[in-house]
Structure formats: structure tokens, C-alpha cells
Amino acid sequence: MAPKPQPHSVAQLPRPPARILIVDDSVVARAVIGKMIEANRAFAVAGAVSDAQAALAFLHANRVDIILLDIEMPGIDGLTALPDLLLAGQGARVIIVSSSCAEGAAATIQALTLGAADTLVKPSIGNLVGKFGDLLEEKLIRLIDGDDRFGAPAAKPVAPSSVANDFDVVAIGASTGGIHALSQLLRAIPASFQLPILITQHLPPTFMPYFAAQIAVLAGRPCDVAVEHMKVQPGRIIVAPGEAHLCCARVADQVTIRLSTAKVASGCMPSVDPMFESVATTYGARALGVILSGMGRDGAVGAHRLALCGAALVAQDKASSVVWGMPGAVINAGVVNAVLPPYEIGRMIALQRRPS
């Protein structure tokens, strides 16, 4: 009998192991995590250091693919060092592995806003096995495997002049790497910008209040977690709750929020597809859809609906994406009007809108 086909795994791909740098002040944690990494031939420990300064020195002399970074360390803490590590890493993705992530969503949202690709709660030293090891391996595999699901080459930037400049709403979908992209995009939009912005970001329900508060600070405008029948108002941002899809509908001359828990093809909750589909139905050609960094292809179905309605679509470019799955799926479908880095998307949104 022929052997059963094995499920897809990174280890089967014809490429060298992903090089990983461990940054943790605990000797035991570095040793245990290092053994976990070396147990999978898809990964290799490039280095293990005890603090941020040593990590920066290592990165100046060595290239790595992923950095596992603790927050609480002597000297410079992980969050403070994160921007410099990202710069020195020259494209390396950072996963925050810290007990601080267990204390609530604030540290996690801050890390993701600063550019971390993902976070993982580090348990006590005695529990650095079992479930933690499985979760770490899963995150590593998903991170290095995410870009290869859509094998087309990166699309070249497309001039924003091809985007319709008269719209009534901006709908943004994002996942892994999306919070950092959102921070760059929103900083490019002035406080005087009055169109409503709807955001679906893949996050758990408990994270949403922290996420909305962070978005409000970044955007310089009010941001609310969506609730049923909330009015879509000028100058405000609404984010999807973690337990429902953010949808909208027109009632007389007012657009209001509708929440849905319907199953979707992507399996995501919340999902970008229902948001885009409802925006297409409600606003038609007077909508602008934006797809930012994220794994998988959530948003591709909804983007197609937006395109059919004549709405404009913009996707984040591959070079600036932590994972190009979601933008890549939409770009490969041929329905986008522009491909740009997040800050340029924000500038385009701000500059393209003509006064009513």
C-alpha cells in the first residue's frame, strides 16, 4: 500500500532552514527554546544572546530571518529596542516571546504597533515545554510559510492616480503585520480628514478595547469598537469586535453597523470579506477598500465584490508587508488599482479625496 501523503510542512520545502536569533536574559530559556527550534530541520539557531545590545551587535554582523525577543531584560527592554532591532535585522521578523504578554493586551498591542510580527506568552521556566513548544513551532512555521502560498512575484508599485478620488468611506482589512502597517497609514492622514474609516483586524475580543484606544491615538480621531446599530459618522473610526464581523447597511439616509457571526470561507473571525461585501452593497463605487499585511486570503472575495461595484482597491506592497498573503491574493486576482507601502496609501487617501 502506498504511504499516505504527508501534510504540507515547511521542512519539505527545498530551501535552507530559517535562521533564528534568540534574545532572552534567561540562560535556561535560551537553552530550552534553542532545543525546540533545532528539533525542526526547517529552523536553525543562528545565535542566542542575553540582551538588546548584544542582539544589535550580532545583527550588524549576521543575517537572520526571525528574532525571538523577550521584553523584560536588563538594560534596554525589548519594546524600547524593537525599532532598532527591526532596522538592524534588515527584514527579519520579530516574535515577542515574553511573560509580559500574559498581563493583558496592552503590551501585545504596543509590540504589534511597533512592528512585531506576532507575540507569544512565555510561561514559567518549568513550563517551557509541551503546549508552549507547539505554539512556538506553529507561529514560526506560519510566519516563514505565509508568503509562499501565493507564488506570484511581487507586483510593482502602481501610481495612485489610477484610484478614483471621490469616495465616501474607507474600509481597511489587515492581519499579521497589519497593526504596524495601520500605524504608518493612519499617521499620513491629517486630523482634518472627515470620511469614516472601518477597520477589520484579526485580533481576539479581549484585545479590541486596547486596539481601538491605540488607533485613536495614532489617527488623532475617535475610534470605537463596533456595536449593533452604531451610526457610521464622519471623522470617526470603527473597528470590528473580535467575536463578530463588521458589516454596514443603509437605513433611509443613515449608514449603520450590523454585526454578523456567519461562517465565512476563510474561517476568520472577524473577517474582512463580509465587511468588504457589505461596503460594496452600501456604498458601491463610492468606497475605497484597502488590504494590508496578513496571512491567507481573507478579503479576496470581498475585494472582488468591491471591484464589481466600481469601488477602488489599494493593496500593500510585498516589500513592506510582514506577510504578503492577503495583499498578494488580491493583487494576483487583478482587482487592485494601486500597490503601495502603508504610508503612501495614507497619503493617497488624504490627497485623493476632493472636498464635497
Tab-separated table of C-alpha atoms in Angstrom:
chain	number	residue	atom	x	y	z
A	1	MET	CA	0.000	0.000	0.000
A	2	ALA	CA	1.332	3.414	-0.951
A	3	PRO	CA	2.102	5.682	2.008
A	4	LYS	CA	-0.420	8.386	2.766
A	5	PRO	CA	0.619	11.838	1.575
A	6	GLN	CA	2.004	13.933	4.381
A	7	PRO	CA	0.504	17.344	5.168
A	8	HIS	CA	2.372	20.345	3.855
A	9	SER	CA	5.209	21.422	6.108
A	10	VAL	CA	7.981	23.944	5.834
A	11	ALA	CA	10.566	21.200	6.365
A	12	GLN	CA	9.615	19.658	2.987
A	13	LEU	CA	10.348	22.834	1.053
A	14	PRO	CA	13.621	22.995	-0.911
A	15	ARG	CA	15.137	25.920	0.908
A	16	PRO	CA	17.669	26.404	3.681
A	17	PRO	CA	16.493	26.481	7.307
A	18	ALA	CA	15.187	29.769	8.619
A	19	ARG	CA	17.859	31.395	10.768
A	20	ILE	CA	16.602	32.434	14.208
A	21	LEU	CA	18.131	34.727	16.833
A	22	ILE	CA	17.017	34.231	20.459
A	23	VAL	CA	17.169	37.318	22.692
A	24	ASP	CA	16.415	36.450	26.324
A	25	ASP	CA	18.236	37.194	29.567
A	26	SER	CA	17.486	33.710	30.963
A	27	VAL	CA	20.173	31.114	30.241
A	28	VAL	CA	17.639	28.333	30.771
A	29	ALA	CA	15.073	29.923	28.442
A	30	ARG	CA	17.675	30.374	25.707
A	31	ALA	CA	18.760	26.746	26.032
A	32	VAL	CA	15.254	25.258	26.102
A	33	ILE	CA	13.923	27.414	23.263
A	34	GLY	CA	17.066	26.670	21.268
A	35	LYS	CA	16.495	22.916	21.588
A	36	MET	CA	12.871	23.349	20.482
A	37	ILE	CA	13.993	25.228	17.397
A	38	GLU	CA	16.714	22.774	16.456
A	39	ALA	CA	14.243	19.874	16.728
A	40	ASN	CA	12.649	21.009	13.449
A	41	ARG	CA	15.012	20.965	10.468
A	42	ALA	CA	13.118	23.897	8.958
A	43	PHE	CA	14.816	26.120	11.560
A	44	ALA	CA	18.340	26.802	12.755
A	45	VAL	CA	19.520	28.785	15.766
A	46	ALA	CA	21.772	31.479	14.336
A	47	GLY	CA	22.548	32.929	17.758
A	48	ALA	CA	21.357	33.302	21.341
A	49	VAL	CA	22.128	36.452	23.345
A	50	SER	CA	21.116	37.881	26.699
A	51	ASP	CA	20.219	41.494	25.942
A	52	ALA	CA	19.302	44.017	23.264
A	53	GLN	CA	22.785	45.461	22.884
A	54	ALA	CA	24.232	42.029	22.207
A	55	ALA	CA	21.413	41.384	19.734
A	56	LEU	CA	22.216	44.592	17.829
A	57	ALA	CA	25.896	43.678	17.707
A	58	PHE	CA	25.010	40.216	16.413
A	59	LEU	CA	22.699	41.611	13.724
A	60	HIS	CA	25.319	44.029	12.460
A	61	ALA	CA	27.493	41.020	11.605
A	62	ASN	CA	24.901	38.348	10.787
A	63	ARG	CA	21.661	37.994	8.807
A	64	VAL	CA	18.681	36.208	10.372
A	65	ASP	CA	15.102	35.536	9.302
A	66	ILE	CA	13.325	35.670	12.664
A	67	ILE	CA	14.125	37.220	16.055
A	68	LEU	CA	12.554	35.823	19.239
A	69	LEU	CA	12.582	38.757	21.634
A	70	ASP	CA	11.858	38.941	25.362
A	71	ILE	CA	10.517	42.213	26.800
A	72	GLU	CA	11.849	42.264	30.342
A	73	MET	CA	15.634	42.280	30.109
A	74	PRO	CA	18.443	44.163	31.856
A	75	GLY	CA	19.415	47.451	30.279
A	76	ILE	CA	17.213	48.270	27.293
A	77	ASP	CA	13.872	46.457	27.422
A	78	GLY	CA	12.570	44.587	24.385
A	79	LEU	CA	9.878	47.079	23.385
A	80	THR	CA	12.306	50.005	23.519
A	81	ALA	CA	14.839	48.083	21.461
A	82	LEU	CA	12.311	46.750	18.940
A	83	PRO	CA	12.545	49.559	16.332
A	84	ASP	CA	16.356	49.381	16.322
A	85	LEU	CA	16.301	45.587	16.079
A	86	LEU	CA	13.909	45.745	13.126
A	87	LEU	CA	16.219	48.198	11.388
A	88	ALA	CA	19.339	46.157	12.125
A	89	GLY	CA	17.525	42.953	11.154
A	90	GLN	CA	17.093	44.153	7.550
A	91	GLY	CA	13.774	42.429	7.009
A	92	ALA	CA	13.895	39.906	9.855
A	93	ARG	CA	10.506	39.342	11.503
A	94	VAL	CA	10.231	39.665	15.277
A	95	ILE	CA	8.119	37.474	17.532
A	96	ILE	CA	7.805	38.805	21.069
A	97	VAL	CA	8.138	35.850	23.466
A	98	SER	CA	7.517	37.248	26.922
A	99	SER	CA	5.585	36.726	30.133
A	100	SER	CA	4.541	40.392	29.806
A	101	CYS	CA	2.118	39.353	27.083
A	102	ALA	CA	0.139	37.434	29.723
A	103	GLU	CA	-0.578	40.559	31.746
A	104	GLY	CA	-3.138	41.883	29.293
A	105	ALA	CA	-3.409	43.152	25.751
A	106	ALA	CA	-1.564	46.450	26.238
A	107	ALA	CA	1.982	45.059	25.832
A	108	THR	CA	0.906	42.924	22.892
A	109	ILE	CA	-0.793	45.784	21.040
A	110	GLN	CA	2.201	48.043	21.695
A	111	ALA	CA	4.596	45.425	20.329
A	112	LEU	CA	2.495	44.855	17.211
A	113	THR	CA	2.162	48.600	16.653
A	114	LEU	CA	5.944	48.981	16.825
A	115	GLY	CA	6.392	46.322	14.152
A	116	ALA	CA	6.482	42.889	15.805
A	117	ALA	CA	5.021	40.210	13.556
A	118	ASP	CA	3.485	38.200	16.392
A	119	THR	CA	3.540	37.619	20.143
A	120	LEU	CA	3.596	34.571	22.390
A	121	VAL	CA	3.175	34.295	26.139
A	122	LYS	CA	6.292	32.799	27.722
A	123	PRO	CA	5.347	30.623	30.712
A	124	SER	CA	7.456	29.998	33.791
A	125	ILE	CA	10.771	28.221	33.264
A	126	GLY	CA	9.312	24.920	34.434
A	127	ASN	CA	6.597	25.055	31.762
A	128	LEU	CA	8.757	25.821	28.737
A	129	VAL	CA	7.732	22.544	27.121
A	130	GLY	CA	4.603	20.920	25.777
A	131	LYS	CA	1.952	23.419	24.666
A	132	PHE	CA	4.383	26.336	24.579
A	133	GLY	CA	6.708	24.429	22.250
A	134	ASP	CA	3.831	23.515	19.950
A	135	LEU	CA	2.606	27.115	19.795
A	136	LEU	CA	6.093	28.439	19.099
A	137	GLU	CA	6.656	25.958	16.290
A	138	GLU	CA	3.245	26.783	14.794
A	139	LYS	CA	3.968	30.510	14.800
A	140	LEU	CA	7.396	30.025	13.265
A	141	ILE	CA	6.024	27.800	10.505
A	142	ARG	CA	3.143	30.134	9.742
A	143	LEU	CA	5.468	33.111	9.599
A	144	ILE	CA	8.073	31.675	7.230
A	145	ASP	CA	5.499	29.799	5.169
A	146	GLY	CA	2.960	32.611	4.811
A	147	ASP	CA	4.416	34.370	1.791
A	148	ASP	CA	4.738	31.214	-0.292
A	149	ARG	CA	1.028	30.427	-0.547
A	150	PHE	CA	0.762	32.816	-3.473
A	151	GLY	CA	3.817	32.268	-5.598
A	152	ALA	CA	3.466	35.177	-7.995
A	153	PRO	CA	6.285	37.722	-7.933
A	154	ALA	CA	5.831	40.965	-6.075
A	155	ALA	CA	3.799	43.477	-8.011
A	156	LYS	CA	5.450	46.742	-8.928
A	157	PRO	CA	4.083	49.909	-7.302
A	158	VAL	CA	1.099	51.286	-9.199
A	159	ALA	CA	0.592	55.036	-9.344
A	160	PRO	CA	-2.289	56.202	-7.127
A	161	SER	CA	-3.547	58.373	-9.992
A	162	SER	CA	-5.472	55.289	-11.110
A	163	VAL	CA	-7.566	55.394	-7.933
A	164	ALA	CA	-10.912	57.187	-8.084
A	165	ASN	CA	-10.664	60.290	-5.947
A	166	ASP	CA	-14.285	60.716	-4.903
A	167	PHE	CA	-15.345	58.254	-2.207
A	168	ASP	CA	-17.457	58.267	0.962
A	169	VAL	CA	-15.867	55.595	3.155
A	170	VAL	CA	-12.523	53.839	3.648
A	171	ALA	CA	-12.636	50.130	4.579
A	172	ILE	CA	-9.349	48.543	5.703
A	173	GLY	CA	-8.604	44.836	6.217
A	174	ALA	CA	-5.456	43.507	7.912
A	175	SER	CA	-3.972	40.590	9.844
A	176	THR	CA	-0.376	39.604	10.708
A	177	GLY	CA	1.773	42.709	10.446
A	178	GLY	CA	-1.314	44.817	9.903
A	179	ILE	CA	-1.208	46.851	13.102
A	180	HIS	CA	2.213	48.260	12.267
A	181	ALA	CA	1.037	48.967	8.712
A	182	LEU	CA	-2.076	50.671	10.083
A	183	SER	CA	0.048	52.883	12.312
A	184	GLN	CA	2.036	54.073	9.298
A	185	LEU	CA	-1.053	54.564	7.138
A	186	LEU	CA	-3.024	56.498	9.751
A	187	ARG	CA	-0.129	58.812	10.592
A	188	ALA	CA	-0.200	60.020	6.970
A	189	ILE	CA	-3.852	61.101	7.197
A	190	PRO	CA	-4.418	64.557	8.726
A	191	ALA	CA	-6.908	65.135	11.536
A	192	SER	CA	-8.963	67.257	9.139
A	193	PHE	CA	-9.860	64.156	7.075
A	194	GLN	CA	-13.575	63.649	7.672
A	195	LEU	CA	-14.537	60.396	5.966
A	196	PRO	CA	-15.459	57.437	8.198
A	197	ILE	CA	-12.928	54.589	8.355
A	198	LEU	CA	-13.907	50.966	9.001
A	199	ILE	CA	-11.214	48.502	10.105
A	200	THR	CA	-11.224	44.724	10.380
A	201	GLN	CA	-8.034	43.485	12.064
A	202	HIS	CA	-7.654	39.847	13.117
A	203	LEU	CA	-7.432	40.022	16.920
A	204	PRO	CA	-9.095	38.282	19.900
A	205	PRO	CA	-12.109	40.020	21.537
A	206	THR	CA	-10.205	40.937	24.714
A	207	PHE	CA	-7.664	42.912	22.666
A	208	MET	CA	-10.175	45.162	20.918
A	209	PRO	CA	-10.545	47.943	23.539
A	210	TYR	CA	-6.743	48.340	23.660
A	211	PHE	CA	-6.567	48.211	19.872
A	212	ALA	CA	-9.266	50.887	19.470
A	213	ALA	CA	-7.541	53.124	22.011
A	214	GLN	CA	-4.218	52.759	20.188
A	215	ILE	CA	-5.841	53.503	16.818
A	216	ALA	CA	-7.470	56.641	18.265
A	217	VAL	CA	-4.053	57.909	19.386
A	218	LEU	CA	-2.384	57.088	16.073
A	219	ALA	CA	-5.161	58.613	13.974
A	220	GLY	CA	-5.918	61.606	16.166
A	221	ARG	CA	-9.640	60.950	15.969
A	222	PRO	CA	-12.269	58.939	17.896
A	223	CYS	CA	-12.212	55.169	17.421
A	224	ASP	CA	-14.911	52.790	18.659
A	225	VAL	CA	-15.309	49.032	18.791
A	226	ALA	CA	-18.352	48.265	16.639
A	227	VAL	CA	-21.703	47.511	18.261
A	228	GLU	CA	-25.026	46.746	16.603
A	229	HIS	CA	-26.818	49.780	15.093
A	230	MET	CA	-23.886	52.134	15.733
A	231	LYS	CA	-24.015	55.029	13.267
A	232	VAL	CA	-21.210	55.412	10.742
A	233	GLN	CA	-20.223	59.043	11.241
A	234	PRO	CA	-17.771	61.442	9.579
A	235	GLY	CA	-14.388	61.825	11.201
A	236	ARG	CA	-14.626	58.603	13.209
A	237	ILE	CA	-13.088	55.131	13.028
A	238	ILE	CA	-14.939	51.896	13.811
A	239	VAL	CA	-13.088	48.603	14.360
A	240	ALA	CA	-14.578	45.129	14.190
A	241	PRO	CA	-15.125	43.364	17.520
A	242	GLY	CA	-13.164	40.155	17.927
A	243	GLU	CA	-16.279	37.976	18.089
A	244	ALA	CA	-18.216	39.283	15.050
A	245	HIS	CA	-17.829	40.568	11.505
A	246	LEU	CA	-18.183	44.314	10.995
A	247	CYS	CA	-20.832	44.967	8.340
A	248	CYS	CA	-22.837	48.036	7.403
A	249	ALA	CA	-26.249	48.775	5.911
A	250	ARG	CA	-28.141	51.865	4.802
A	251	VAL	CA	-31.329	52.781	6.660
A	252	ALA	CA	-33.001	55.766	4.991
A	253	ASP	CA	-30.189	58.337	4.690
A	254	GLN	CA	-28.063	56.868	7.505
A	255	VAL	CA	-25.476	54.075	7.373
A	256	THR	CA	-25.378	51.904	10.495
A	257	ILE	CA	-23.326	48.970	11.705
A	258	ARG	CA	-24.596	45.423	11.511
A	259	LEU	CA	-22.704	42.647	13.277
A	260	SER	CA	-22.656	39.106	11.924
A	261	THR	CA	-21.326	35.798	13.208
A	262	ALA	CA	-21.961	33.898	9.970
A	263	LYS	CA	-19.324	31.365	8.944
A	264	VAL	CA	-17.082	32.504	6.105
A	265	ALA	CA	-14.813	30.630	3.709
A	266	SER	CA	-11.613	31.970	5.269
A	267	GLY	CA	-12.643	30.786	8.738
A	268	CYS	CA	-11.591	34.142	10.187
A	269	MET	CA	-13.486	35.900	12.953
A	270	PRO	CA	-13.705	38.781	12.341
A	271	SER	CA	-13.344	38.510	8.572
A	272	VAL	CA	-12.542	41.171	6.004
A	273	ASP	CA	-14.775	39.558	3.361
A	274	PRO	CA	-18.163	40.360	4.981
A	275	MET	CA	-17.040	43.936	5.648
A	276	PHE	CA	-15.992	44.474	2.030
A	277	GLU	CA	-19.147	42.808	0.720
A	278	SER	CA	-21.434	44.973	2.846
A	279	VAL	CA	-19.479	48.107	1.937
A	280	ALA	CA	-19.892	47.199	-1.739
A	281	THR	CA	-23.657	46.840	-1.262
A	282	THR	CA	-23.987	50.028	0.807
A	283	TYR	CA	-21.561	52.414	-0.902
A	284	GLY	CA	-20.927	50.866	-4.318
A	285	ALA	CA	-18.421	52.816	-6.400
A	286	ARG	CA	-18.084	55.457	-3.667
A	287	ALA	CA	-15.978	53.185	-1.453
A	288	LEU	CA	-12.242	52.705	-1.110
A	289	GLY	CA	-11.017	49.285	0.035
A	290	VAL	CA	-7.526	48.728	1.445
A	291	ILE	CA	-5.804	45.378	2.082
A	292	LEU	CA	-2.765	45.357	4.361
A	293	SER	CA	-0.290	42.707	5.534
A	294	GLY	CA	-1.778	39.370	6.594
A	295	MET	CA	-1.693	35.595	6.176
A	296	GLY	CA	-4.097	33.659	3.998
A	297	ARG	CA	-6.548	35.202	1.561
A	298	ASP	CA	-9.205	36.817	3.741
A	299	GLY	CA	-10.533	39.830	1.857
A	300	ALA	CA	-10.089	38.398	-1.645
A	301	VAL	CA	-13.776	37.501	-2.050
A	302	GLY	CA	-14.963	40.840	-0.712
A	303	ALA	CA	-12.408	42.720	-2.834
A	304	HIS	CA	-13.863	41.096	-5.928
A	305	ARG	CA	-17.325	42.344	-4.924
A	306	LEU	CA	-15.971	45.859	-4.424
A	307	ALA	CA	-14.324	45.770	-7.836
A	308	LEU	CA	-17.559	44.643	-9.495
A	309	CYS	CA	-19.292	47.662	-7.949
A	310	GLY	CA	-16.683	50.018	-9.341
A	311	ALA	CA	-15.049	50.777	-5.997
A	312	ALA	CA	-11.320	51.491	-5.789
A	313	LEU	CA	-8.934	48.989	-4.180
A	314	VAL	CA	-5.410	49.511	-2.863
A	315	ALA	CA	-3.061	46.796	-1.565
A	316	GLN	CA	0.132	46.949	0.474
A	317	ASP	CA	3.294	46.126	-1.464
A	318	LYS	CA	5.258	42.979	-0.779
A	319	ALA	CA	8.450	44.705	0.341
A	320	SER	CA	6.746	46.411	3.297
A	321	SER	CA	4.453	43.507	4.260
A	322	VAL	CA	5.301	41.202	7.152
A	323	VAL	CA	3.298	38.528	5.328
A	324	TRP	CA	2.074	39.131	1.793
A	325	GLY	CA	-0.695	36.531	1.787
A	326	MET	CA	-3.764	38.791	1.910
A	327	PRO	CA	-2.398	41.606	-0.283
A	328	GLY	CA	-0.879	39.048	-2.649
A	329	ALA	CA	-4.183	37.210	-3.094
A	330	VAL	CA	-5.990	40.417	-4.056
A	331	ILE	CA	-3.177	41.651	-6.310
A	332	ASN	CA	-2.939	38.288	-8.076
A	333	ALA	CA	-6.691	38.426	-8.704
A	334	GLY	CA	-6.120	41.557	-10.763
A	335	VAL	CA	-8.648	43.750	-8.962
A	336	VAL	CA	-6.430	46.417	-7.349
A	337	ASN	CA	-5.943	49.969	-8.577
A	338	ALA	CA	-2.716	50.669	-6.697
A	339	VAL	CA	0.062	48.777	-4.879
A	340	LEU	CA	1.901	50.908	-2.330
A	341	PRO	CA	3.586	50.883	1.114
A	342	PRO	CA	1.292	51.875	4.006
A	343	TYR	CA	2.471	55.461	4.450
A	344	GLU	CA	1.958	56.123	0.745
A	345	ILE	CA	-1.517	54.582	0.957
A	346	GLY	CA	-2.314	57.029	3.749
A	347	ARG	CA	-1.016	59.960	1.727
A	348	MET	CA	-3.047	58.828	-1.257
A	349	ILE	CA	-6.203	58.610	0.867
A	350	ALA	CA	-5.621	62.091	2.258
A	351	LEU	CA	-4.726	63.731	-1.048
A	352	GLN	CA	-7.109	61.994	-3.393
A	353	ARG	CA	-10.313	62.933	-1.620
A	354	ARG	CA	-11.887	66.009	-3.182
A	355	PRO	CA	-13.952	68.311	-0.949
A	356	SER	CA	-17.688	67.604	-1.107
